[in-house]
Amino acid sequence: MKKPDHLVRYRAPERINHWIVAICFVMAALSGLGFFFPSFNWLMQIFGTPQLARILHPFVGVVMFVAFMLMFLRYWKHNLINRDDLYWARNIHRIALNEEVGDTGKYNFGQKCVFWAAIISLVLLLASGIVIWRPYFADAFAIPLIRLALVVHSVSAVALIIVIMVHIYAALWVKGTLTAMVEGWVSAEWARQHHPRWYREQRNPPIKQEKRP
């Protein structure tokens, strides 16, 4: 239960959306590593059998993309780069020492980079995945294009895995962050320290003026 000194960071639909993306990512990433590396073939057992993995992997990828697009539509305005982000980036050495700099809004520059890197990787994964998706679409494309799509798909998958690893590390490194996506709230002190502008916006929301008839 949220206490008076806590702020709502993510509501239930947002958290459910996030964990759908997370579960799909784990399933797609593990089965994909099983396809790519023979020594990791056992990872395909996440779907029961390698045959099922080959069938279900692309469908899970599509679900992940759609779920992330819902997040994109909800959060893209909060992830636009501004002047405060450039100041944050110039002081990354202080961030590494667990200090906070700048007047950060709902997301800092690092979180915004993760957001945009994830959406770019997912768009490339979807586009290249359609080209190599057998038996549905691959027959419609030339062999050279399929080969190129395989390379793009593999590189994009590795990039997304790295991005998500950074995302998980940051969530665990900054105490109190994980609570936001598990229970939905953060402490007022956490918000004041890590996202001061967002904290002020939550404490003093703008007053909406009524439109005159």
PDB file of C-alpha atoms in Angstrom:
ATOM      1  CA  MET A   1       0.000   0.000   0.000  1.00  0.00           C
ATOM      2  CA  LYS A   2       1.331   3.424  -0.983  1.00  0.00           C
ATOM      3  CA  LYS A   3       2.233   5.619   1.983  1.00  0.00           C
ATOM      4  CA  PRO A   4       1.835   9.416   2.163  1.00  0.00           C
ATOM      5  CA  ASP A   5       5.564   9.945   1.581  1.00  0.00           C
ATOM      6  CA  HIS A   6       5.508   7.781  -1.557  1.00  0.00           C
ATOM      7  CA  LEU A   7       4.791   8.762  -5.154  1.00  0.00           C
ATOM      8  CA  VAL A   8       3.143   6.629  -7.815  1.00  0.00           C
ATOM      9  CA  ARG A   9       5.740   5.894 -10.484  1.00  0.00           C
ATOM     10  CA  TYR A  10       3.945   3.251 -12.579  1.00  0.00           C
ATOM     11  CA  ARG A  11       0.326   2.157 -12.433  1.00  0.00           C
ATOM     12  CA  ALA A  12      -0.786  -1.458 -12.773  1.00  0.00           C
ATOM     13  CA  PRO A  13      -1.376  -1.438 -16.571  1.00  0.00           C
ATOM     14  CA  GLU A  14       2.109   0.041 -17.097  1.00  0.00           C
ATOM     15  CA  ARG A  15       3.743  -2.586 -14.900  1.00  0.00           C
ATOM     16  CA  ILE A  16       1.877  -5.435 -16.591  1.00  0.00           C
ATOM     17  CA  ASN A  17       2.935  -4.069 -19.982  1.00  0.00           C
ATOM     18  CA  HIS A  18       6.570  -3.901 -18.834  1.00  0.00           C
ATOM     19  CA  TRP A  19       6.623  -7.468 -17.515  1.00  0.00           C
ATOM     20  CA  ILE A  20       5.017  -8.819 -20.692  1.00  0.00           C
ATOM     21  CA  VAL A  21       7.885  -7.255 -22.633  1.00  0.00           C
ATOM     22  CA  ALA A  22      10.404  -8.643 -20.114  1.00  0.00           C
ATOM     23  CA  ILE A  23       9.036 -12.213 -20.251  1.00  0.00           C
ATOM     24  CA  CYS A  24       8.887 -12.175 -24.047  1.00  0.00           C
ATOM     25  CA  PHE A  25      12.447 -10.829 -24.181  1.00  0.00           C
ATOM     26  CA  VAL A  26      13.782 -13.655 -22.001  1.00  0.00           C
ATOM     27  CA  MET A  27      12.028 -16.315 -24.063  1.00  0.00           C
ATOM     28  CA  ALA A  28      13.069 -14.840 -27.407  1.00  0.00           C
ATOM     29  CA  ALA A  29      16.643 -14.116 -26.315  1.00  0.00           C
ATOM     30  CA  LEU A  30      17.305 -17.559 -24.860  1.00  0.00           C
ATOM     31  CA  SER A  31      15.806 -19.435 -27.800  1.00  0.00           C
ATOM     32  CA  GLY A  32      17.629 -17.116 -30.210  1.00  0.00           C
ATOM     33  CA  LEU A  33      20.961 -17.855 -28.537  1.00  0.00           C
ATOM     34  CA  GLY A  34      20.116 -21.534 -28.905  1.00  0.00           C
ATOM     35  CA  PHE A  35      19.631 -21.072 -32.654  1.00  0.00           C
ATOM     36  CA  PHE A  36      22.834 -19.087 -33.074  1.00  0.00           C
ATOM     37  CA  PHE A  37      25.296 -21.071 -30.967  1.00  0.00           C
ATOM     38  CA  PRO A  38      25.326 -24.901 -31.242  1.00  0.00           C
ATOM     39  CA  SER A  39      26.693 -25.178 -27.708  1.00  0.00           C
ATOM     40  CA  PHE A  40      23.576 -23.325 -26.493  1.00  0.00           C
ATOM     41  CA  ASN A  41      21.070 -25.570 -28.266  1.00  0.00           C
ATOM     42  CA  TRP A  42      19.747 -26.650 -24.892  1.00  0.00           C
ATOM     43  CA  LEU A  43      18.340 -23.144 -24.375  1.00  0.00           C
ATOM     44  CA  MET A  44      15.682 -23.937 -26.953  1.00  0.00           C
ATOM     45  CA  GLN A  45      14.125 -26.205 -24.336  1.00  0.00           C
ATOM     46  CA  ILE A  46      12.540 -23.055 -22.883  1.00  0.00           C
ATOM     47  CA  PHE A  47       9.656 -23.755 -25.279  1.00  0.00           C
ATOM     48  CA  GLY A  48       9.661 -27.482 -24.585  1.00  0.00           C
ATOM     49  CA  THR A  49      11.387 -28.745 -27.723  1.00  0.00           C
ATOM     50  CA  PRO A  50      13.670 -27.239 -30.398  1.00  0.00           C
ATOM     51  CA  GLN A  51      10.885 -27.714 -32.959  1.00  0.00           C
ATOM     52  CA  LEU A  52       8.449 -25.693 -30.867  1.00  0.00           C
ATOM     53  CA  ALA A  53      11.142 -23.074 -30.285  1.00  0.00           C
ATOM     54  CA  ARG A  54      11.538 -22.523 -34.029  1.00  0.00           C
ATOM     55  CA  ILE A  55       7.775 -22.155 -34.419  1.00  0.00           C
ATOM     56  CA  LEU A  56       7.089 -19.968 -31.395  1.00  0.00           C
ATOM     57  CA  HIS A  57      10.225 -17.758 -31.361  1.00  0.00           C
ATOM     58  CA  PRO A  58       8.993 -15.344 -34.065  1.00  0.00           C
ATOM     59  CA  PHE A  59       5.495 -15.138 -32.586  1.00  0.00           C
ATOM     60  CA  VAL A  60       6.921 -14.253 -29.180  1.00  0.00           C
ATOM     61  CA  GLY A  61       9.060 -11.622 -30.894  1.00  0.00           C
ATOM     62  CA  VAL A  62       5.993 -10.043 -32.471  1.00  0.00           C
ATOM     63  CA  VAL A  63       4.188  -9.961 -29.098  1.00  0.00           C
ATOM     64  CA  MET A  64       7.251  -8.307 -27.552  1.00  0.00           C
ATOM     65  CA  PHE A  65       7.346  -5.700 -30.316  1.00  0.00           C
ATOM     66  CA  VAL A  66       3.648  -4.871 -29.995  1.00  0.00           C
ATOM     67  CA  ALA A  67       3.896  -4.642 -26.191  1.00  0.00           C
ATOM     68  CA  PHE A  68       6.935  -2.378 -26.434  1.00  0.00           C
ATOM     69  CA  MET A  69       5.158  -0.161 -28.954  1.00  0.00           C
ATOM     70  CA  LEU A  70       2.466   0.410 -26.326  1.00  0.00           C
ATOM     71  CA  MET A  71       5.242   1.534 -23.983  1.00  0.00           C
ATOM     72  CA  PHE A  72       6.700   3.689 -26.747  1.00  0.00           C
ATOM     73  CA  LEU A  73       3.404   5.491 -27.307  1.00  0.00           C
ATOM     74  CA  ARG A  74       3.071   6.064 -23.555  1.00  0.00           C
ATOM     75  CA  TYR A  75       6.621   7.239 -22.804  1.00  0.00           C
ATOM     76  CA  TRP A  76       8.192   8.739 -25.928  1.00  0.00           C
ATOM     77  CA  LYS A  77       7.486  12.332 -24.871  1.00  0.00           C
ATOM     78  CA  HIS A  78       9.294  11.722 -21.576  1.00  0.00           C
ATOM     79  CA  ASN A  79      12.336  10.418 -23.476  1.00  0.00           C
ATOM     80  CA  LEU A  80      13.021  13.370 -25.750  1.00  0.00           C
ATOM     81  CA  ILE A  81      16.581  14.695 -25.332  1.00  0.00           C
ATOM     82  CA  ASN A  82      16.891  18.174 -23.815  1.00  0.00           C
ATOM     83  CA  ARG A  83      19.585  20.498 -22.483  1.00  0.00           C
ATOM     84  CA  ASP A  84      19.556  18.946 -19.009  1.00  0.00           C
ATOM     85  CA  ASP A  85      20.411  15.582 -20.583  1.00  0.00           C
ATOM     86  CA  LEU A  86      23.533  17.023 -22.219  1.00  0.00           C
ATOM     87  CA  TYR A  87      24.644  18.344 -18.833  1.00  0.00           C
ATOM     88  CA  TRP A  88      24.002  14.882 -17.362  1.00  0.00           C
ATOM     89  CA  ALA A  89      26.093  13.273 -20.117  1.00  0.00           C
ATOM     90  CA  ARG A  90      29.003  15.677 -19.582  1.00  0.00           C
ATOM     91  CA  ASN A  91      29.065  14.686 -15.920  1.00  0.00           C
ATOM     92  CA  ILE A  92      28.874  10.927 -16.453  1.00  0.00           C
ATOM     93  CA  HIS A  93      31.976  10.498 -14.279  1.00  0.00           C
ATOM     94  CA  ARG A  94      29.980  11.810 -11.312  1.00  0.00           C
ATOM     95  CA  ILE A  95      27.093   9.510 -12.165  1.00  0.00           C
ATOM     96  CA  ALA A  96      29.515   6.585 -12.038  1.00  0.00           C
ATOM     97  CA  LEU A  97      30.290   7.599  -8.437  1.00  0.00           C
ATOM     98  CA  ASN A  98      26.574   7.371  -7.611  1.00  0.00           C
ATOM     99  CA  GLU A  99      26.047  11.138  -7.599  1.00  0.00           C
ATOM    100  CA  GLU A 100      23.108  12.864  -9.238  1.00  0.00           C
ATOM    101  CA  VAL A 101      23.522  15.900 -11.466  1.00  0.00           C
ATOM    102  CA  GLY A 102      21.172  18.197 -13.319  1.00  0.00           C
ATOM    103  CA  ASP A 103      17.458  18.813 -13.072  1.00  0.00           C
ATOM    104  CA  THR A 104      16.295  15.384 -14.219  1.00  0.00           C
ATOM    105  CA  GLY A 105      12.699  14.790 -15.257  1.00  0.00           C
ATOM    106  CA  LYS A 106      10.944  11.430 -15.282  1.00  0.00           C
ATOM    107  CA  TYR A 107      13.923   9.791 -17.027  1.00  0.00           C
ATOM    108  CA  ASN A 108      17.613  10.648 -17.081  1.00  0.00           C
ATOM    109  CA  PHE A 109      19.843  10.628 -20.156  1.00  0.00           C
ATOM    110  CA  GLY A 110      21.002   7.056 -19.569  1.00  0.00           C
ATOM    111  CA  GLN A 111      17.428   5.790 -19.369  1.00  0.00           C
ATOM    112  CA  LYS A 112      16.549   7.702 -22.519  1.00  0.00           C
ATOM    113  CA  CYS A 113      19.474   6.130 -24.380  1.00  0.00           C
ATOM    114  CA  VAL A 114      18.275   2.673 -23.310  1.00  0.00           C
ATOM    115  CA  PHE A 115      14.748   3.526 -24.481  1.00  0.00           C
ATOM    116  CA  TRP A 116      15.793   4.674 -27.965  1.00  0.00           C
ATOM    117  CA  ALA A 117      18.362   1.907 -28.405  1.00  0.00           C
ATOM    118  CA  ALA A 118      15.684  -0.649 -27.527  1.00  0.00           C
ATOM    119  CA  ILE A 119      13.133   0.698 -29.992  1.00  0.00           C
ATOM    120  CA  ILE A 120      15.705   0.883 -32.813  1.00  0.00           C
ATOM    121  CA  SER A 121      16.845  -2.680 -32.104  1.00  0.00           C
ATOM    122  CA  LEU A 122      13.263  -3.955 -32.002  1.00  0.00           C
ATOM    123  CA  VAL A 123      12.340  -2.279 -35.302  1.00  0.00           C
ATOM    124  CA  LEU A 124      15.380  -3.878 -36.958  1.00  0.00           C
ATOM    125  CA  LEU A 125      14.555  -7.235 -35.369  1.00  0.00           C
ATOM    126  CA  LEU A 126      10.969  -7.117 -36.619  1.00  0.00           C
ATOM    127  CA  ALA A 127      11.891  -6.043 -40.156  1.00  0.00           C
ATOM    128  CA  SER A 128      14.691  -8.587 -40.522  1.00  0.00           C
ATOM    129  CA  GLY A 129      12.642 -11.262 -38.745  1.00  0.00           C
ATOM    130  CA  ILE A 130       9.842 -10.990 -41.296  1.00  0.00           C
ATOM    131  CA  VAL A 131      12.342 -11.485 -44.127  1.00  0.00           C
ATOM    132  CA  ILE A 132      13.731 -14.706 -42.613  1.00  0.00           C
ATOM    133  CA  TRP A 133      10.417 -16.011 -41.207  1.00  0.00           C
ATOM    134  CA  ARG A 134       9.718 -19.437 -42.674  1.00  0.00           C
ATOM    135  CA  PRO A 135       7.379 -20.747 -43.922  1.00  0.00           C
ATOM    136  CA  TYR A 136       5.339 -17.536 -44.020  1.00  0.00           C
ATOM    137  CA  PHE A 137       7.370 -14.746 -45.607  1.00  0.00           C
ATOM    138  CA  ALA A 138      10.912 -15.846 -46.475  1.00  0.00           C
ATOM    139  CA  ASP A 139       9.929 -17.324 -49.857  1.00  0.00           C
ATOM    140  CA  ALA A 140       8.904 -13.847 -51.008  1.00  0.00           C
ATOM    141  CA  PHE A 141      12.459 -12.492 -50.705  1.00  0.00           C
ATOM    142  CA  ALA A 142      15.673 -13.052 -52.645  1.00  0.00           C
ATOM    143  CA  ILE A 143      18.428 -15.169 -51.078  1.00  0.00           C
ATOM    144  CA  PRO A 144      20.925 -12.235 -50.813  1.00  0.00           C
ATOM    145  CA  LEU A 145      18.311 -10.203 -48.918  1.00  0.00           C
ATOM    146  CA  ILE A 146      17.616 -13.119 -46.571  1.00  0.00           C
ATOM    147  CA  ARG A 147      21.341 -13.426 -45.849  1.00  0.00           C
ATOM    148  CA  LEU A 148      21.550  -9.702 -45.103  1.00  0.00           C
ATOM    149  CA  ALA A 149      18.476  -9.965 -42.873  1.00  0.00           C
ATOM    150  CA  LEU A 150      20.112 -12.810 -40.927  1.00  0.00           C
ATOM    151  CA  VAL A 151      23.117 -10.594 -40.204  1.00  0.00           C
ATOM    152  CA  VAL A 152      20.929  -7.619 -39.228  1.00  0.00           C
ATOM    153  CA  HIS A 153      18.762  -9.847 -37.030  1.00  0.00           C
ATOM    154  CA  SER A 154      21.771 -11.316 -35.225  1.00  0.00           C
ATOM    155  CA  VAL A 155      23.525  -7.979 -34.658  1.00  0.00           C
ATOM    156  CA  SER A 156      20.304  -6.310 -33.506  1.00  0.00           C
ATOM    157  CA  ALA A 157      19.606  -9.179 -31.102  1.00  0.00           C
ATOM    158  CA  VAL A 158      23.052  -8.888 -29.542  1.00  0.00           C
ATOM    159  CA  ALA A 159      22.630  -5.113 -29.257  1.00  0.00           C
ATOM    160  CA  LEU A 160      19.243  -5.510 -27.562  1.00  0.00           C
ATOM    161  CA  ILE A 161      20.597  -8.094 -25.121  1.00  0.00           C
ATOM    162  CA  ILE A 162      23.399  -5.700 -24.133  1.00  0.00           C
ATOM    163  CA  VAL A 163      20.932  -2.816 -23.767  1.00  0.00           C
ATOM    164  CA  ILE A 164      18.654  -4.869 -21.529  1.00  0.00           C
ATOM    165  CA  MET A 165      21.613  -6.024 -19.423  1.00  0.00           C
ATOM    166  CA  VAL A 166      22.548  -2.370 -18.865  1.00  0.00           C
ATOM    167  CA  HIS A 167      18.911  -1.635 -18.014  1.00  0.00           C
ATOM    168  CA  ILE A 168      18.779  -4.448 -15.437  1.00  0.00           C
ATOM    169  CA  TYR A 169      22.124  -3.467 -13.918  1.00  0.00           C
ATOM    170  CA  ALA A 170      21.023   0.165 -13.532  1.00  0.00           C
ATOM    171  CA  ALA A 171      17.730  -0.906 -11.955  1.00  0.00           C
ATOM    172  CA  LEU A 172      19.578  -3.008  -9.384  1.00  0.00           C
ATOM    173  CA  TRP A 173      22.366  -0.472  -8.835  1.00  0.00           C
ATOM    174  CA  VAL A 174      20.087   2.441  -7.902  1.00  0.00           C
ATOM    175  CA  LYS A 175      18.335   1.325  -4.730  1.00  0.00           C
ATOM    176  CA  GLY A 176      14.588   1.826  -4.875  1.00  0.00           C
ATOM    177  CA  THR A 177      14.292   1.674  -8.663  1.00  0.00           C
ATOM    178  CA  LEU A 178      13.108  -1.926  -8.838  1.00  0.00           C
ATOM    179  CA  THR A 179      10.291  -1.201  -6.384  1.00  0.00           C
ATOM    180  CA  ALA A 180       8.807   1.205  -8.914  1.00  0.00           C
ATOM    181  CA  MET A 181       8.191  -1.544 -11.460  1.00  0.00           C
ATOM    182  CA  VAL A 182       7.233  -4.220  -8.923  1.00  0.00           C
ATOM    183  CA  GLU A 183       4.933  -2.299  -6.589  1.00  0.00           C
ATOM    184  CA  GLY A 184       4.410   0.887  -8.582  1.00  0.00           C
ATOM    185  CA  TRP A 185       5.652   3.481  -6.086  1.00  0.00           C
ATOM    186  CA  VAL A 186       8.880   5.211  -5.084  1.00  0.00           C
ATOM    187  CA  SER A 187       9.739   7.132  -1.961  1.00  0.00           C
ATOM    188  CA  ALA A 188       9.589  10.914  -2.061  1.00  0.00           C
ATOM    189  CA  GLU A 189      13.275  11.001  -1.094  1.00  0.00           C
ATOM    190  CA  TRP A 190      14.192   8.727  -4.013  1.00  0.00           C
ATOM    191  CA  ALA A 191      12.266  10.939  -6.424  1.00  0.00           C
ATOM    192  CA  ARG A 192      13.777  14.133  -4.994  1.00  0.00           C
ATOM    193  CA  GLN A 193      17.305  12.743  -5.295  1.00  0.00           C
ATOM    194  CA  HIS A 194      17.194  11.011  -8.673  1.00  0.00           C
ATOM    195  CA  HIS A 195      14.442  12.846 -10.580  1.00  0.00           C
ATOM    196  CA  PRO A 196      14.028  16.281  -8.979  1.00  0.00           C
ATOM    197  CA  ARG A 197      12.042  17.906 -11.787  1.00  0.00           C
ATOM    198  CA  TRP A 198       9.640  14.961 -11.936  1.00  0.00           C
ATOM    199  CA  TYR A 199       9.339  15.128  -8.147  1.00  0.00           C
ATOM    200  CA  ARG A 200       8.316  18.791  -8.303  1.00  0.00           C
ATOM    201  CA  GLU A 201       5.820  18.060 -11.062  1.00  0.00           C
ATOM    202  CA  GLN A 202       4.226  15.328  -8.948  1.00  0.00           C
ATOM    203  CA  ARG A 203       4.089  17.461  -5.822  1.00  0.00           C
ATOM    204  CA  ASN A 204       2.847  20.548  -7.643  1.00  0.00           C
ATOM    205  CA  PRO A 205       0.942  19.430 -10.742  1.00  0.00           C
ATOM    206  CA  PRO A 206      -0.032  22.220 -13.163  1.00  0.00           C
ATOM    207  CA  ILE A 207      -3.527  23.579 -12.696  1.00  0.00           C
ATOM    208  CA  LYS A 208      -5.723  22.960 -15.711  1.00  0.00           C
ATOM    209  CA  GLN A 209      -7.702  26.017 -16.663  1.00  0.00           C
ATOM    210  CA  GLU A 210     -11.316  25.444 -17.573  1.00  0.00           C
ATOM    211  CA  LYS A 211     -12.250  26.380 -21.122  1.00  0.00           C
ATOM    212  CA  ARG A 212     -14.833  29.087 -21.378  1.00  0.00           C
ATOM    213  CA  PRO A 213     -17.897  28.302 -23.483  1.00  0.00           C
TER     214      PRO A 213
END
